[in-house]
Coordinates of C-alpha atoms in Angstrom, one line a residue:
T49 CA -49.8 17.0 16.7
L50 CA -53.4 16.8 15.5
I51 CA -55.2 13.5 16.3
L52 CA -58.2 12.8 14.1
D53 CA -60.8 10.5 15.7
G54 CA -64.1 10.7 13.9
L55 CA -63.6 14.2 12.4
D56 CA -66.0 15.5 9.8
I57 CA -65.2 19.1 8.7
T58 CA -66.2 21.1 5.7
C59 CA -64.9 24.5 4.6
R60 CA -66.0 25.9 1.2
V61 CA -63.8 29.1 1.1
A62 CA -60.3 28.0 2.3
P63 CA -58.4 25.0 3.5
A64 CA -60.4 23.0 6.0
I65 CA -57.2 22.3 8.1
I66 CA -54.0 24.4 7.9
F67 CA -50.8 24.2 9.9
Y68 CA -50.0 27.8 9.8
N69 CA -47.2 28.4 12.4
V70 CA -45.0 25.2 12.8
Y71 CA -41.3 24.6 12.9
E72 CA -39.2 22.9 10.2
C73 CA -37.4 19.6 10.9
G74 CA -34.0 20.2 9.4
D75 CA -31.9 21.5 6.5
T76 CA -34.1 23.5 4.1
E77 CA -31.3 24.4 1.8
N78 CA -29.8 21.1 0.7
P79 CA -32.2 18.2 1.7
T80 CA -31.6 14.8 0.1
A81 CA -34.2 12.4 -1.2
D82 CA -34.0 10.4 2.0
V83 CA -35.0 13.3 4.2
D84 CA -36.0 12.5 7.8
T85 CA -39.2 14.4 8.8
S86 CA -39.7 12.7 12.1
D87 CA -39.0 16.0 14.0
A88 CA -41.3 18.1 11.8
G89 CA -43.7 20.3 13.7
A90 CA -46.9 19.3 11.8
N91 CA -48.2 15.8 12.6
V92 CA -51.5 14.2 11.8
I93 CA -52.4 11.0 13.6
L94 CA -55.4 8.9 12.4
A95 CA -56.8 7.3 15.5
P96 CA -57.1 3.5 15.3
G97 CA -60.4 2.4 13.7
S98 CA -61.5 6.0 13.1
T99 CA -63.1 7.4 9.9
N100 CA -62.4 11.0 9.2
R101 CA -63.6 13.3 6.4
V102 CA -62.1 16.6 5.4
V103 CA -63.8 18.7 2.7
G104 CA -61.8 21.8 1.8
S105 CA -61.3 24.6 -0.6
H106 CA -58.4 27.0 -1.3
T107 CA -57.3 30.6 -1.4
E108 CA -54.8 32.4 -3.7
E109 CA -52.0 31.5 -1.3
Y110 CA -53.0 28.2 0.1
D111 CA -54.2 25.7 -2.5
G112 CA -55.0 22.5 -0.6
A113 CA -57.9 21.2 1.5
L114 CA -55.4 20.0 4.2
Y115 CA -52.3 22.3 4.1
S116 CA -49.1 22.8 6.0
R117 CA -46.7 25.8 5.6
M118 CA -43.8 23.5 6.6
S119 CA -43.1 19.7 6.6
M120 CA -45.9 17.4 7.6
N121 CA -46.2 13.7 8.7
I122 CA -49.3 11.6 8.5
G123 CA -49.7 8.2 10.2
G124 CA -51.8 6.0 12.4
E125 CA -54.4 3.3 11.8
G126 CA -57.5 5.1 10.9
L127 CA -59.1 6.3 7.6
L128 CA -58.9 9.8 6.2
R129 CA -61.0 10.9 3.2
I130 CA -60.1 14.3 1.6
E131 CA -62.4 16.0 -0.9
A132 CA -61.0 19.1 -2.5
D133 CA -62.2 21.5 -5.2
N134 CA -58.6 22.3 -6.0
E135 CA -55.6 20.5 -4.5
G136 CA -56.0 17.8 -1.8
L137 CA -53.0 17.3 0.6
C138 CA -50.3 20.0 0.4
S139 CA -47.0 20.9 2.1
E140 CA -44.8 23.9 1.4
M141 CA -41.8 21.7 2.2
H142 CA -41.8 17.9 2.8
L143 CA -44.6 15.3 3.3
T144 CA -44.2 11.9 4.8
I145 CA -47.0 9.3 4.9
D146 CA -46.3 6.5 7.4
G147 CA -49.6 4.8 7.7
G148 CA -53.4 4.9 7.7
E149 CA -55.8 4.7 4.8
I150 CA -56.0 8.0 2.8
Y151 CA -58.4 8.6 0.0
I152 CA -58.2 11.8 -2.0
E153 CA -60.6 13.2 -4.5
S154 CA -59.4 16.5 -6.0
G155 CA -60.1 19.0 -8.7
N156 CA -56.3 19.5 -9.2
D157 CA -53.2 17.8 -7.8
G158 CA -54.1 15.1 -5.3
I159 CA -50.9 15.7 -3.4
N160 CA -48.6 18.7 -3.9
T161 CA -45.3 19.5 -2.2
N162 CA -44.2 22.8 -3.6
A163 CA -40.7 24.0 -2.6
D164 CA -38.9 24.1 -5.9
G165 CA -35.9 21.7 -6.0
L166 CA -36.3 20.9 -2.3
S167 CA -39.6 19.1 -1.5
V168 CA -39.6 15.4 -0.9
T169 CA -42.8 13.4 -0.8
T170 CA -42.2 10.1 0.9
V171 CA -44.6 7.1 1.4
N172 CA -43.4 4.5 3.9
G173 CA -46.6 2.6 4.6
G174 CA -50.3 2.7 4.7
R175 CA -52.8 2.8 1.8
L176 CA -53.1 5.8 -0.5
R177 CA -55.5 6.3 -3.3
I178 CA -55.8 9.5 -5.4
D179 CA -58.5 10.2 -8.0
V180 CA -58.1 13.6 -9.8
A181 CA -61.4 14.7 -11.2
G182 CA -59.7 17.5 -13.1
T183 CA -62.5 20.0 -12.6
T184 CA -59.8 22.7 -12.8
G185 CA -58.8 21.4 -16.2
E186 CA -55.6 19.6 -15.0
G187 CA -54.0 17.8 -12.1
D188 CA -51.3 15.2 -11.3
G189 CA -51.9 12.4 -8.8
I190 CA -48.8 13.2 -6.8
D191 CA -46.9 16.4 -7.7
S192 CA -43.5 17.2 -6.0
N193 CA -41.4 20.1 -7.0
G194 CA -38.5 18.0 -5.7
S195 CA -38.5 14.2 -5.3
V196 CA -40.9 11.4 -4.7
V197 CA -39.7 8.3 -2.7
I198 CA -41.9 5.3 -2.2
N199 CA -40.5 2.8 0.3
G200 CA -43.6 0.8 1.1
G201 CA -47.4 0.7 1.4
W202 CA -50.0 0.7 -1.4
V203 CA -50.2 3.7 -3.7
E204 CA -52.8 4.3 -6.4
A205 CA -52.5 7.7 -8.2
Y206 CA -54.9 8.5 -11.1
A207 CA -54.1 11.8 -12.8
C208 CA -56.6 14.0 -14.7
G209 CA -57.6 12.1 -17.8
S210 CA -58.0 15.1 -20.1
S211 CA -54.7 16.9 -19.6
M212 CA -51.0 16.2 -20.0
D213 CA -50.4 15.3 -16.4
S214 CA -48.8 12.4 -14.6
G215 CA -49.9 9.9 -12.0
I216 CA -46.6 10.8 -10.3
D217 CA -44.9 14.0 -11.2
S218 CA -41.5 14.9 -9.8
D219 CA -39.0 17.5 -10.9
L220 CA -36.0 15.6 -9.4
G221 CA -37.1 12.1 -10.1
I222 CA -39.1 9.2 -8.6
Q223 CA -37.6 6.4 -6.5
I224 CA -39.5 3.2 -5.9
N225 CA -37.9 1.0 -3.3
G226 CA -40.8 -1.0 -2.1
G227 CA -44.6 -1.3 -1.8
T228 CA -47.2 -1.5 -4.6
V229 CA -47.5 1.4 -7.0
I230 CA -50.2 1.9 -9.7
A231 CA -50.1 5.3 -11.4
T232 CA -51.8 6.5 -14.6
G233 CA -51.8 9.7 -16.6
N234 CA -50.7 11.1 -19.9
M235 CA -47.1 12.0 -19.2
L236 CA -44.2 10.1 -17.7
D237 CA -41.6 11.6 -15.4
R238 CA -38.1 10.3 -14.8
I239 CA -37.9 7.2 -12.6
E240 CA -34.6 6.8 -10.8
D241 CA -32.9 3.5 -10.0
G242 CA -34.6 2.2 -6.8
G243 CA -34.7 -1.0 -5.0
Q244 CA -37.7 -2.5 -6.7
T245 CA -38.6 -3.6 -10.3
Y246 CA -41.1 -1.5 -12.1
A247 CA -42.8 -1.5 -15.5
V248 CA -43.9 1.4 -17.6
F249 CA -46.5 1.0 -20.4
T250 CA -47.1 3.7 -23.0
F251 CA -50.2 3.2 -25.1
A252 CA -50.7 4.5 -28.6
Q253 CA -54.3 5.3 -27.9
T254 CA -56.1 6.6 -24.8
Q255 CA -57.3 3.9 -22.5
T256 CA -60.8 4.3 -21.2
A257 CA -61.5 4.9 -17.5
S258 CA -63.3 2.1 -15.6
D259 CA -62.2 -0.6 -18.0
P260 CA -60.7 -3.5 -16.0
L261 CA -57.0 -3.8 -16.5
Y262 CA -54.8 -6.8 -15.6
L263 CA -51.2 -7.9 -16.1
Q264 CA -50.2 -11.5 -16.1
T265 CA -47.1 -13.6 -16.3
E266 CA -46.3 -15.9 -19.2
A267 CA -47.7 -18.7 -17.1
G268 CA -51.0 -16.9 -16.7
E269 CA -50.6 -15.7 -13.1
R270 CA -52.1 -12.3 -12.6
V271 CA -49.8 -9.8 -10.8
L272 CA -52.0 -6.7 -11.4
D273 CA -55.8 -6.5 -11.4
T274 CA -57.2 -3.0 -11.2
T275 CA -59.7 -0.5 -12.7
P276 CA -58.2 3.0 -13.3
Q277 CA -60.6 5.8 -12.5
N278 CA -59.6 8.2 -15.3
D279 CA -58.6 8.0 -19.0
F280 CA -54.9 7.5 -19.5
S281 CA -52.1 6.7 -21.9
V282 CA -49.3 5.9 -19.5
L283 CA -49.3 3.3 -16.7
I284 CA -46.6 2.8 -14.1
Y285 CA -46.7 -0.4 -12.1
S286 CA -44.3 -1.7 -9.4
S287 CA -44.7 -4.4 -6.8
P288 CA -42.7 -7.2 -5.1
A289 CA -44.5 -9.5 -7.5
L290 CA -42.4 -8.1 -10.4
T291 CA -38.9 -9.6 -11.0
P292 CA -36.4 -8.7 -13.7
G293 CA -37.1 -10.5 -16.9

C-alpha cells in the first residue's frame, strides 16, 4: 500500500512509480467483468486533502508513468495528477478506481490494462478526467484488452483527436451501470447492456476541440454541458439524468 500525501515526483526515463513485485488477487485464467480486486497487492491511497503529481516516462517493457505488473486499486480523498509522455496509468492485469480526483494528461493511452481477454478496468467512484495529447500519434482515453465497467463516479475520457481511437476502448465490451460518463474519440467500441441509459452520437464531420457542447431535453433542460479537449467525431454520454425515450 502506497499512501500519497503531497507527492511530487518526476522521472524522464522510466515509470515514475512501478509496482514491480506484487501478488495477484484471484483467478487470472477466467475472470469475469465483475472481478473483485480488493485483495490485490498494489494499492494507491490518496490522502484526504492532498495534492499529488506524478510525471513519468516509459521503457520498452513498461509503458506507463504509474505502472503495476499485477492488479492495482486506487482510492482515497485526495487529488492525483499524472503527466505522461506515453501511457498514463497502467496495469498488466486489472485496475479498480474507488475514489479520489485523478487527472491524466498522456501522449498515448490515458489508462491501459493490457492482459489480452482478461483485464478489467473498473470505476466505482471518484472523479476521473483523461486528456490524450496524442504526441505519439495515437491514444485511447481508456484502453482495456478485456472489459471496462463503470459503476459510479464521474468519468471524462478524451481520445487523441487526430487518430482512429476511442474515448473508451474495450476488446470485450463496455458496461455502464452508473455514474456520469463523457467520452469522445473517432471510433466506437461495443457497449454492453448495463444498468444505465446512454446515448451515442456519431457526427458526419469532425467536431472542433474546445467548442462548448450541450445536450438538452425537449423542454429545454440541459443535461450535459461540457467542452471536449480534443477533436472528435463520436461522443458517448451516460448519466442518471438520461431516461429511456
